[in-house]
mmCIF file of C-alpha atoms and ligand atoms in Angstrom:
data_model
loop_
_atom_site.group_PDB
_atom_site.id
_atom_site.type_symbol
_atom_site.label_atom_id
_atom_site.label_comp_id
_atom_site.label_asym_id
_atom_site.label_seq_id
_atom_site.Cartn_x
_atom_site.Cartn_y
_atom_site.Cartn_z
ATOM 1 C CA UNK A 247 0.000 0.000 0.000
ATOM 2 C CA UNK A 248 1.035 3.484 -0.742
ATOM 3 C CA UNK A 249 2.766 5.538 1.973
ATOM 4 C CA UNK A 250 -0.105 8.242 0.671
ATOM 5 C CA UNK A 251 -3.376 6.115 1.108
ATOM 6 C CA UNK A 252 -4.942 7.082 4.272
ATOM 7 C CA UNK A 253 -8.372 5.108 4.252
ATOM 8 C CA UNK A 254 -8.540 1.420 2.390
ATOM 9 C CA UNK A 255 -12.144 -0.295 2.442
ATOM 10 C CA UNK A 256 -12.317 -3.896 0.762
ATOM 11 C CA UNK A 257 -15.793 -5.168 0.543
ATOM 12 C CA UNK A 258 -17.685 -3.198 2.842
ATOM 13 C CA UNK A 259 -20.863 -4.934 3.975
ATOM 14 C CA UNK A 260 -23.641 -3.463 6.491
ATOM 15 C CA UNK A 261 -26.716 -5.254 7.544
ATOM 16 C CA UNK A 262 -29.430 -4.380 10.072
ATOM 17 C CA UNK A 263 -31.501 -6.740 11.367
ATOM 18 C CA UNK A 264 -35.460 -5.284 11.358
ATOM 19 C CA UNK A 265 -37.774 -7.608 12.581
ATOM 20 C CA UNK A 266 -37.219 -11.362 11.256
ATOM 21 C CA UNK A 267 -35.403 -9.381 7.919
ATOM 22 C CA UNK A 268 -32.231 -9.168 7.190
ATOM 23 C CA UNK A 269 -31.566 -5.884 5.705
ATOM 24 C CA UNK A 270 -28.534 -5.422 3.390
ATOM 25 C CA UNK A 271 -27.818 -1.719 3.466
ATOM 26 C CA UNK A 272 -23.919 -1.677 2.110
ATOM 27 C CA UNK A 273 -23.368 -4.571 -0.428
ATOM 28 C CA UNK A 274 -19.199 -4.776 -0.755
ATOM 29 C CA UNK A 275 -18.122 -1.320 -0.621
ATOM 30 C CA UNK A 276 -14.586 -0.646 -2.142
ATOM 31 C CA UNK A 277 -13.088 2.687 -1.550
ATOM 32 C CA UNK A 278 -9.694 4.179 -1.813
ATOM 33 C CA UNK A 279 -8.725 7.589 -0.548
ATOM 34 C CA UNK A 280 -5.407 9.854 -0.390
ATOM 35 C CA UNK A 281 -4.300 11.837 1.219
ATOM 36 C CA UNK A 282 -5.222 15.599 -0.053
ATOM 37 C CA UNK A 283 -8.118 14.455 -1.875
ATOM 38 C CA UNK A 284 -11.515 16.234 -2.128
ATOM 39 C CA UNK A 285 -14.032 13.459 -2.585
ATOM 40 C CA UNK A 286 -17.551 13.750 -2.549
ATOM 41 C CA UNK A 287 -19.786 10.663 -1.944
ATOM 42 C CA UNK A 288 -22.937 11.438 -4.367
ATOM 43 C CA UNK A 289 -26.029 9.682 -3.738
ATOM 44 C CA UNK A 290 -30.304 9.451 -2.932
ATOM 45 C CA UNK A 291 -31.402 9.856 -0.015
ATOM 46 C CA UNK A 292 -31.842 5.887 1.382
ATOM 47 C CA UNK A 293 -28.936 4.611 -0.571
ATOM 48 C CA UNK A 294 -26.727 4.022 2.074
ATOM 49 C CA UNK A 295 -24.295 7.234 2.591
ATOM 50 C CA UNK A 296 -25.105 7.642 6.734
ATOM 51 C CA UNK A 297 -24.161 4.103 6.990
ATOM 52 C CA UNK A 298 -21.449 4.863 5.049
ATOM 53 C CA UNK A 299 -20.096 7.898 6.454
ATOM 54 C CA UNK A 300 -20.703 6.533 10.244
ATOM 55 C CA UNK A 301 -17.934 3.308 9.198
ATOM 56 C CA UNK A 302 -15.589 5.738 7.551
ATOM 57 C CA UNK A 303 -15.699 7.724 10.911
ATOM 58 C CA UNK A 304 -15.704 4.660 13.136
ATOM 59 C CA UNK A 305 -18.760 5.232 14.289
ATOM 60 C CA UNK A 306 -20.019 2.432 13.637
ATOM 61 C CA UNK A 307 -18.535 -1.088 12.328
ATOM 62 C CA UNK A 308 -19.143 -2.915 9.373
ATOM 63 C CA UNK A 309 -20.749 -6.643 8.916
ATOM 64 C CA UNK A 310 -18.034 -8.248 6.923
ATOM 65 C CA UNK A 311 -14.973 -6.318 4.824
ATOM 66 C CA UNK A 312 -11.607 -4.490 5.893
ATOM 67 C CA UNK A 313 -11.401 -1.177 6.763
ATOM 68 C CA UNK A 314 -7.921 0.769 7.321
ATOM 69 C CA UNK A 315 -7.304 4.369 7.898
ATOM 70 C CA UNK A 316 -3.933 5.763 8.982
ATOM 71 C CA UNK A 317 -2.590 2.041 8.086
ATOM 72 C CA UNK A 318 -4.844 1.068 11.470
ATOM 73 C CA UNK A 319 -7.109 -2.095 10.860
ATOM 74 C CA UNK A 320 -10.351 -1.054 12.533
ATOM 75 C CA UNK A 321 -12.708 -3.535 11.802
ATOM 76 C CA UNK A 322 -12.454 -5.424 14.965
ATOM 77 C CA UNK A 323 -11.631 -2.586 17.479
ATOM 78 C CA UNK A 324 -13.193 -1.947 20.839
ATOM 79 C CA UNK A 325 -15.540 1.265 21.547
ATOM 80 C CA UNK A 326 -12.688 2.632 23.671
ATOM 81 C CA UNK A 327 -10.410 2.721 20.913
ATOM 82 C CA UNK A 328 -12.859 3.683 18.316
ATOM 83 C CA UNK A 329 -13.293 6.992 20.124
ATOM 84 C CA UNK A 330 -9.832 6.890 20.747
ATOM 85 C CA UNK A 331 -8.929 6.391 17.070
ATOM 86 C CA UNK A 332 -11.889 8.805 15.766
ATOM 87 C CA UNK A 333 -10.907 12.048 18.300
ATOM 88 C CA UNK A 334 -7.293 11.842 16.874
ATOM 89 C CA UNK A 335 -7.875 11.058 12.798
ATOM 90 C CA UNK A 336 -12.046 12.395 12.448
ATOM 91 C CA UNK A 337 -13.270 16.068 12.316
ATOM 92 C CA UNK A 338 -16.957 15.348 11.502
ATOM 93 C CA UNK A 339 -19.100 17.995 10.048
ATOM 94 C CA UNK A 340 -22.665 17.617 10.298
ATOM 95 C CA UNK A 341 -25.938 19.102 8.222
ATOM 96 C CA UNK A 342 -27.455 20.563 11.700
ATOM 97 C CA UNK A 343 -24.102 21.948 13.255
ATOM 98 C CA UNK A 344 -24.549 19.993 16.373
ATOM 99 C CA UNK A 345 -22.934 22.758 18.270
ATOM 100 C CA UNK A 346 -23.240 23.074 22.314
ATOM 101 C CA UNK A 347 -25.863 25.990 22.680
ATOM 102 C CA UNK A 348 -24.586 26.650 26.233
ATOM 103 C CA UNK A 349 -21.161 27.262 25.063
ATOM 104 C CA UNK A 350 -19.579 30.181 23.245
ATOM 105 C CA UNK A 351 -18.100 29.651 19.839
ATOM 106 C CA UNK A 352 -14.808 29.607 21.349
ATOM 107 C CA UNK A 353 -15.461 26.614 23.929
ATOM 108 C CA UNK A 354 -17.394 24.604 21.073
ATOM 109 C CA UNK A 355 -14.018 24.884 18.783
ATOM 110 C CA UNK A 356 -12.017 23.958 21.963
ATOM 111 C CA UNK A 357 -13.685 20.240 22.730
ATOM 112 C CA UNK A 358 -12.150 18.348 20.743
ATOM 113 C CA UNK A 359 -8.922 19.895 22.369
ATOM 114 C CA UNK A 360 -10.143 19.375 25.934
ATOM 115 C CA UNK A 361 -10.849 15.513 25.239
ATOM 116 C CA UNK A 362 -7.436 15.150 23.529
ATOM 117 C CA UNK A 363 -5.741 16.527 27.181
ATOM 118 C CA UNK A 364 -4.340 19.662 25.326
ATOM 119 C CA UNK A 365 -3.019 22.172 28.074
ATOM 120 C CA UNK A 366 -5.533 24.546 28.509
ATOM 121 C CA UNK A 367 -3.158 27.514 27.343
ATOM 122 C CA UNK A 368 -2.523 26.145 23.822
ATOM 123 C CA UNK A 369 -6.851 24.854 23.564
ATOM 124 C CA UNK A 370 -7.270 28.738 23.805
ATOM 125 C CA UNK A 371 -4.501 29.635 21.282
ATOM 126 C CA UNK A 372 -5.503 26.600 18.569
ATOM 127 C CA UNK A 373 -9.103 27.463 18.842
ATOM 128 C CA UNK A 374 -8.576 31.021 18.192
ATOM 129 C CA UNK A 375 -6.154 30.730 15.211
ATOM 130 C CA UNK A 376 -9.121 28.152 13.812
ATOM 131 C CA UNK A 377 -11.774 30.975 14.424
ATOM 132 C CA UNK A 378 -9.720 33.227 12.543
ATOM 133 C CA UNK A 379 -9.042 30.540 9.885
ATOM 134 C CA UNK A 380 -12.817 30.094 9.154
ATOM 135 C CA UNK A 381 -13.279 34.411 9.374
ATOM 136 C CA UNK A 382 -14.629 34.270 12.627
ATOM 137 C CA UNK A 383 -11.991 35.928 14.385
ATOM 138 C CA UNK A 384 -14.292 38.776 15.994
ATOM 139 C CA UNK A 385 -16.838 35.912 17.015
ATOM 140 C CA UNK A 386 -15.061 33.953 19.781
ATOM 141 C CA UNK A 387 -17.447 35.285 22.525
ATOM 142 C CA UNK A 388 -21.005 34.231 20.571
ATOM 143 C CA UNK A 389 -23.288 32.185 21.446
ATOM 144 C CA UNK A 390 -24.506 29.620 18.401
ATOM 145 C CA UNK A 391 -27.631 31.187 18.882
ATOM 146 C CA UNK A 392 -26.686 34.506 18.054
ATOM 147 C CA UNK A 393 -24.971 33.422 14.545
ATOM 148 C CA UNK A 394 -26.288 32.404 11.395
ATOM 149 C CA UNK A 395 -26.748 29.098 9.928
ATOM 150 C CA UNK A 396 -23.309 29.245 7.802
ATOM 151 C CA UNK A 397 -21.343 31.021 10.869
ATOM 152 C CA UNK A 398 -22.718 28.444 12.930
ATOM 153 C CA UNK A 399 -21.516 25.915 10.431
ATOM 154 C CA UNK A 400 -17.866 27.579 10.138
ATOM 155 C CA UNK A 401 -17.653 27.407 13.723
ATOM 156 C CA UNK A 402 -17.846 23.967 13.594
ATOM 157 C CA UNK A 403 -15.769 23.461 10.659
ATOM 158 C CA UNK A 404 -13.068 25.203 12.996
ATOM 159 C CA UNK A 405 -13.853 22.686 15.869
ATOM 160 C CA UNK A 406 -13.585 20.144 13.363
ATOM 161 C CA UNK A 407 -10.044 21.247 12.160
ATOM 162 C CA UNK A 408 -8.480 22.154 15.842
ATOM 163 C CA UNK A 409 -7.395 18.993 16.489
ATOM 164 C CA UNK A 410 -5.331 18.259 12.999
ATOM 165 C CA UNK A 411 -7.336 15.557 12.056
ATOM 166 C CA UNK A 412 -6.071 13.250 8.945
ATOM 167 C CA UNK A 413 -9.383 13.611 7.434
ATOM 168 C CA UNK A 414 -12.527 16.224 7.134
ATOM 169 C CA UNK A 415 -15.825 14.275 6.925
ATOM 170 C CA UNK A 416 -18.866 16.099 6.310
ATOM 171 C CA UNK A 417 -21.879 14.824 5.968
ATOM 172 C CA UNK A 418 -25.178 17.087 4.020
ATOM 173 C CA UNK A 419 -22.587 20.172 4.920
ATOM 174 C CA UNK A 420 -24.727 22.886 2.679
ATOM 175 C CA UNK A 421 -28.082 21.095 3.794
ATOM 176 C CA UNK A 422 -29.220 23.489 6.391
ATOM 177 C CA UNK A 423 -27.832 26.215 4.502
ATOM 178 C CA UNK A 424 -29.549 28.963 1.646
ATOM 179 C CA UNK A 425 -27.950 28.467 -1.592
ATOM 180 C CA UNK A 426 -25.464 31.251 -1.560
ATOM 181 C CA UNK A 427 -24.254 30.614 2.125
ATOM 182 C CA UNK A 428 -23.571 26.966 1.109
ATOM 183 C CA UNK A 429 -21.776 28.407 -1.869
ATOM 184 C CA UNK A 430 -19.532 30.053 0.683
ATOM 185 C CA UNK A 431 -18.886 27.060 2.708
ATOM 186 C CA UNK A 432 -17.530 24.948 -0.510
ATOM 187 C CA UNK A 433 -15.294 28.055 -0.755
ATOM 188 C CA UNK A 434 -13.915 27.261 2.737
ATOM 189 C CA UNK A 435 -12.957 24.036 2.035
ATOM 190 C CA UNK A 436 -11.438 24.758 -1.436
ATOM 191 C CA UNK A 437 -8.840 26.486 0.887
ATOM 192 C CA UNK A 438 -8.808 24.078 3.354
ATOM 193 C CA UNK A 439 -8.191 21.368 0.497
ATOM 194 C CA UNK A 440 -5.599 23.859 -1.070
ATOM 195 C CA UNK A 441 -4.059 23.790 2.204
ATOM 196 C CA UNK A 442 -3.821 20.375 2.427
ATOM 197 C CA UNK A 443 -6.990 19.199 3.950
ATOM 198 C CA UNK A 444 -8.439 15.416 3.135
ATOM 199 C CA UNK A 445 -11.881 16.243 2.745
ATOM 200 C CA UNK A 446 -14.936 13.277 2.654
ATOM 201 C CA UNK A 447 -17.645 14.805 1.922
ATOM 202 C CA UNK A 448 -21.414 13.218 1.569
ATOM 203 C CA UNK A 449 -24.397 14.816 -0.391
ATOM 204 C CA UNK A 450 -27.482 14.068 -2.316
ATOM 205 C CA UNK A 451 -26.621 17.058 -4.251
ATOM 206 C CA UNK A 452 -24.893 16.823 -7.811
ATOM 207 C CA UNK A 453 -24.291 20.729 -7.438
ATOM 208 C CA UNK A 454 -22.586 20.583 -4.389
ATOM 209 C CA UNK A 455 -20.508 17.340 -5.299
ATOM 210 C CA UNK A 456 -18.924 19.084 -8.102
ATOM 211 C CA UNK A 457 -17.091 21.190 -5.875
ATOM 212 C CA UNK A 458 -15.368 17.941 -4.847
ATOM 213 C CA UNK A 459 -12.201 17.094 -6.865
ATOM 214 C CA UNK A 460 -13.337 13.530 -7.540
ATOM 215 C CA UNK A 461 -16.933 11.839 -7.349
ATOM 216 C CA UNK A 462 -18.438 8.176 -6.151
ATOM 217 C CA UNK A 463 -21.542 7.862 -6.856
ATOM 218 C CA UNK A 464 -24.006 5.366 -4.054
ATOM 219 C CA UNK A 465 -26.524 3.719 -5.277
ATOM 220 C CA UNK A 466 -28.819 1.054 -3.329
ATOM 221 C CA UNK A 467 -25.274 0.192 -1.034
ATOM 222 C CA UNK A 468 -23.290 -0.546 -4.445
ATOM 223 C CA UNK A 469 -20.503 1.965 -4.951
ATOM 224 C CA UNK A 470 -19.262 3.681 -8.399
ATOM 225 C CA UNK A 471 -17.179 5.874 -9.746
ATOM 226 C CA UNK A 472 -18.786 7.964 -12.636
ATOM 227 C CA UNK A 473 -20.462 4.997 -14.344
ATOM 228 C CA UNK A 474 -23.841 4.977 -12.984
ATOM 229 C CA UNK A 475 -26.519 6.969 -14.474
ATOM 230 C CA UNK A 476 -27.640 10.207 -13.351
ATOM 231 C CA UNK A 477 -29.491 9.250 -9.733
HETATM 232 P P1 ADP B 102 -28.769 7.979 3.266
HETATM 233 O O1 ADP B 102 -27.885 8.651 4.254
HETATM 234 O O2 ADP B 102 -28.125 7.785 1.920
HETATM 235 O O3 ADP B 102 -30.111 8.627 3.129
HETATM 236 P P2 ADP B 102 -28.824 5.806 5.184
HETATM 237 O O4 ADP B 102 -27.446 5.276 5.256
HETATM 238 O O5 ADP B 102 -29.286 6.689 6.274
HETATM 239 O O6 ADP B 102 -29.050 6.478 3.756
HETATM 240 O O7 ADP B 102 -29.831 4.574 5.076
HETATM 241 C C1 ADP B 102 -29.722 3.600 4.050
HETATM 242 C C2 ADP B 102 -30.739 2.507 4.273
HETATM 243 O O8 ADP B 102 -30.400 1.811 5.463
HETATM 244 C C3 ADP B 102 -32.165 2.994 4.458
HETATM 245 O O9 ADP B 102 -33.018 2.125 3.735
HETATM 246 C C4 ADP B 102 -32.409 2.894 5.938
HETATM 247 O O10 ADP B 102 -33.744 2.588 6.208
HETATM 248 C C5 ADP B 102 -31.499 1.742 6.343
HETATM 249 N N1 ADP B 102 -31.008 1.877 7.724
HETATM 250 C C6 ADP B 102 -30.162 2.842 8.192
HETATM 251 N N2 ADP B 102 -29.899 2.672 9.496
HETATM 252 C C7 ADP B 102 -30.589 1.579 9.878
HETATM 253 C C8 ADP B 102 -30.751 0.870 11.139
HETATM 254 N N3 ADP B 102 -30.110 1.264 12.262
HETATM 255 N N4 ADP B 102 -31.540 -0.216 11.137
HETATM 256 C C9 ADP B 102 -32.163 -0.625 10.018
HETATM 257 N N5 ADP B 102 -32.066 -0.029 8.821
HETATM 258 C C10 ADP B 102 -31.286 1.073 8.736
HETATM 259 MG MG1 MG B 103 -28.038 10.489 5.294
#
């Protein structure tokens, strides 16, 4: 394997069990990813990206298959190191911000920091610098509540960078958003790609993928790259 191939999936399988049914929801997913890429994960809604994006982010674990990112196996790993494995390589972006309303833009950007036993000076330095990074420099002290749905988002774009992750994922990142502030937020992480970033990123959208530098396409749990028609 490449010194440059961060995540590896071989045959990717998810089933729930609902009722009596077994229910195949990821049927042998293959996916290769480098580092620096921009991928977007294009798909319907119901065709398996959530499952999808909650393995890549070892939030959950697959059926059957191999899964490696950061040359780590983590098919068969405990919780405890699953949330070991996804505070140090995941920032997760999600479609409703799932910022701490209680806690000022500053301390959301700074959790990640706090759970990785950062001292305390250099949380408050990182998180600042990542405010900054995302233009919300003068914004530190606001409550989510008292931003709009794209600052909101940018604030947690920052918490989702603070900790150096190897790799972005965002899932629906423009869904909550108006057309033009979405527009802004694929501008952000054109930078943060320029810059370096890996960035996952999973839509319904064929308008937002194309901001990606490459495209998969899900379909019913079966994964492709540019072949499938038109969903
Ligand atoms: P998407 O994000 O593309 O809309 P999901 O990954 O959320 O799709 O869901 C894909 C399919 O898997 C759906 O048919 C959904 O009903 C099913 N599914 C998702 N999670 C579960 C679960 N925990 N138990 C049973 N079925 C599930
Ligand atoms: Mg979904």
């Amino acid at each position: 394997m490449s010194t440059d191939v961060i995540l590896s999936m071989r045959g990717i399988v998810k089933e729930y069990q609902v009722g009596n049914e077994i229910s195949t929801v990821l049927k042998g997913i293959d996916l290769t990813v480098e580092r620096g890429e921009f991928l977007a994960v294009l798909g319907p809604s119901g065709s398996g990206k959530s499952t999808l994006m909650n393995i890549i982010g070892c939030l959950d674990v697959p059926t059957a298959g191999e899964y490696q990112l950061s040359g780590m196996q983590i098919s068969n790993q405990s919780e405890e190191t699953l949330a070991h494995i996804r505070n140090k390589e995941i920032g997760f972006i999600f479609q409703s911000f799932f910022l701490m309303q209680r806690q000022t833009a500053l301390e959301n950007v700074k959790m990640p920091l706090i759970y990785a036993d950062v001292p305390e000076k250099e949380q408050d330095e990182r998180a600042r610098r990542m405010l900054e990074r995302v233009g919300l420099g003068d914004k530190a002290l606001y409550y989510p509540n008292q931003m709009s749905g794209g600052q909101q988002q940018r604030v947690a774009i920052a918490r989702a960078m603070c900790n150096n992750p190897t790799l972005l994922l965002a899932d629906e990142p423009t869904g909550a958003l108006d057309q033009k502030t979405g527009r802004q937020v694929m501008e952000l992480f054109h930078e943060l790609n320029d810059e370096g970033r890996t960035i996952i990123m999973i839509t319904h959208d064929i308008h937002i993928a194309e901001h990606a530098r490459r495209i998969v396409r899900i379909l019913d749990g079966n994964i492709g790259e540019g072949a499938l028609e038109d969903a």
